[in-house]
């Protein structure tokens, strides 16, 4: 008996580790989970009203509205705009005993997040939020057929134009995968899958979303976000656009093209914008949403050092283009993906290193536009295959598979105990431990995604183990 006691303790230890690896069983709200993991109320910010993390959550919720869910993107932007250092709220325990204790009993000793090696505050915040997001998600990841979502492929149509390796050795499609991942993270979508599929395509899986709930998500991901700054012709001798029916036509011999603003009124006439851009999105260092003076939202642009000089010189040239005969001021056209977003007047050289894109934006629209501008594409993408599974159907499939598995397990257990008595009980415990270990290794170590075929394979494993 003594010689076998170590086997019992080893088995119990493995079972305990397995339970720790497969928990939590359900996703938790990022905001609520982050509140539960706070280790310190210290705040590195001098801003009043953010002395505790609970105040951060409360202020953010008031800003975005009670109906909005606090996600990774909103927390990241809020921390950036208020210069908060999230790492101060999640300080790890000090000393070796505290570190070991937090690893063994994280429920009793909160582990915190170690990011002291990262010097940049925004990068530190990003790492903290990514860690919290990952830890807030269920350990057992379900595929689209068990939780619902969208899956589609995108194919690059003009890859030959940029078909060269980057300095790091990455291909253009590697860069597309990276940009798509960044856009999805910025949109606050968790547990997405973005991977290459062949030489010209990528596959994207977005769980828990449908095109009915979020009709524009695929189109927003697909946008190249090609931003251009162009000069508007405000002179009295500017050519007059010709209207044929409901369409405005242009003379290709004229170096200007007529454009209407994206939020133009029905009777609004187009303005003449230079065909060639004077500056593009490369001069932007960062874009972020911000409130405007009218209570709406705008997109604020911060330029690189070189970009600030280019923009200042451009606005200086435009300011000198004012028409003395009509008194019309020079105007700068901001064009995104071929669509005129705004055309503000320019009175003088703008050398502050920043600018804004105005429009009738909601917070969501300004946020999405900012995220897209921060991650522009250099290739055009078209949608290939697409399918989606509604959360209702996925929940039904999950319930059916679980019910079938439970019923099958009950029948197997009843047969084994009835036919083999004590030996059957030992076999049932062995099979149960085997299944638990398999799930723990797949979910906790290999981060595998469980699908309906995978669950069927697991049931088959039980059958083979019983037969053995």
Coordinates of N, CA and C in Angstrom, one line a residue, residues 180 216-227 336-337 371-373 375-383:
X180 N -3.9 43.6 -40.0 CA -5.3 43.1 -39.7 C -5.4 42.8 -38.2
X216 N -20.7 46.8 -40.7 CA -19.6 47.4 -41.4 C -18.2 46.9 -41.0
X217 N -18.1 45.8 -40.2 CA -16.8 45.4 -39.7 C -15.9 44.9 -40.8
X218 N -16.4 44.2 -41.7 CA -15.6 43.6 -42.8 C -15.1 44.8 -43.7
X219 N -16.0 45.7 -44.0 CA -15.7 46.8 -44.9 C -14.6 47.7 -44.2
X220 N -14.7 47.9 -42.9 CA -13.7 48.7 -42.2 C -12.4 48.0 -42.2
X221 N -12.4 46.7 -42.1 CA -11.1 46.0 -42.1 C -10.5 46.0 -43.5
X222 N -11.3 46.1 -44.5 CA -10.9 46.0 -45.9 C -10.3 47.3 -46.4
X223 N -10.7 48.4 -45.7 CA -10.3 49.7 -46.2 C -8.8 49.9 -46.2
X224 N -8.2 50.4 -47.3 CA -6.8 50.7 -47.4 C -6.3 51.8 -46.4
X225 N -7.2 52.8 -46.2 CA -6.9 54.0 -45.4 C -5.8 54.8 -46.0
X226 N -6.0 55.1 -47.3 CA -5.1 55.9 -48.1 C -5.5 57.4 -47.9
X227 N -4.7 58.1 -47.0 CA -5.0 59.5 -46.7 C -4.2 60.4 -47.5
X336 N -9.8 60.7 -48.1 CA -9.5 59.4 -47.5 C -10.1 58.3 -48.5
X337 N -9.3 57.5 -49.0 CA -9.7 56.4 -50.0 C -10.5 57.0 -51.1
X371 N -8.3 54.1 -35.8 CA -7.6 52.8 -35.8 C -7.1 52.4 -37.2
X372 N -7.9 52.7 -38.2 CA -7.5 52.4 -39.6 C -6.4 53.2 -40.1
X373 N -6.4 54.5 -39.7 CA -5.3 55.4 -40.1 C -4.0 55.0 -39.5
X375 N -3.1 52.0 -38.9 CA -2.7 50.8 -39.5 C -3.1 50.7 -41.0
X376 N -2.5 51.6 -41.8 CA -2.9 51.6 -43.3 C -2.4 50.5 -44.0
X377 N -3.1 50.1 -45.1 CA -2.7 49.0 -46.0 C -2.1 49.5 -47.2
X378 N -1.1 48.8 -47.8 CA -0.5 49.2 -49.0 C -0.9 48.3 -50.2
X379 N -1.8 47.4 -49.9 CA -2.3 46.6 -51.0 C -3.9 46.6 -50.9
X380 N -4.5 46.4 -52.1 CA -6.0 46.4 -52.1 C -6.4 44.9 -51.9
X381 N -7.5 44.8 -51.1 CA -8.0 43.5 -50.7 C -9.5 43.3 -51.2
X382 N -9.8 42.1 -51.7 CA -11.2 41.8 -52.1 C -11.6 40.6 -51.3
X383 N -12.9 40.6 -50.9 CA -13.5 39.5 -50.2 C -13.6 38.3 -51.0

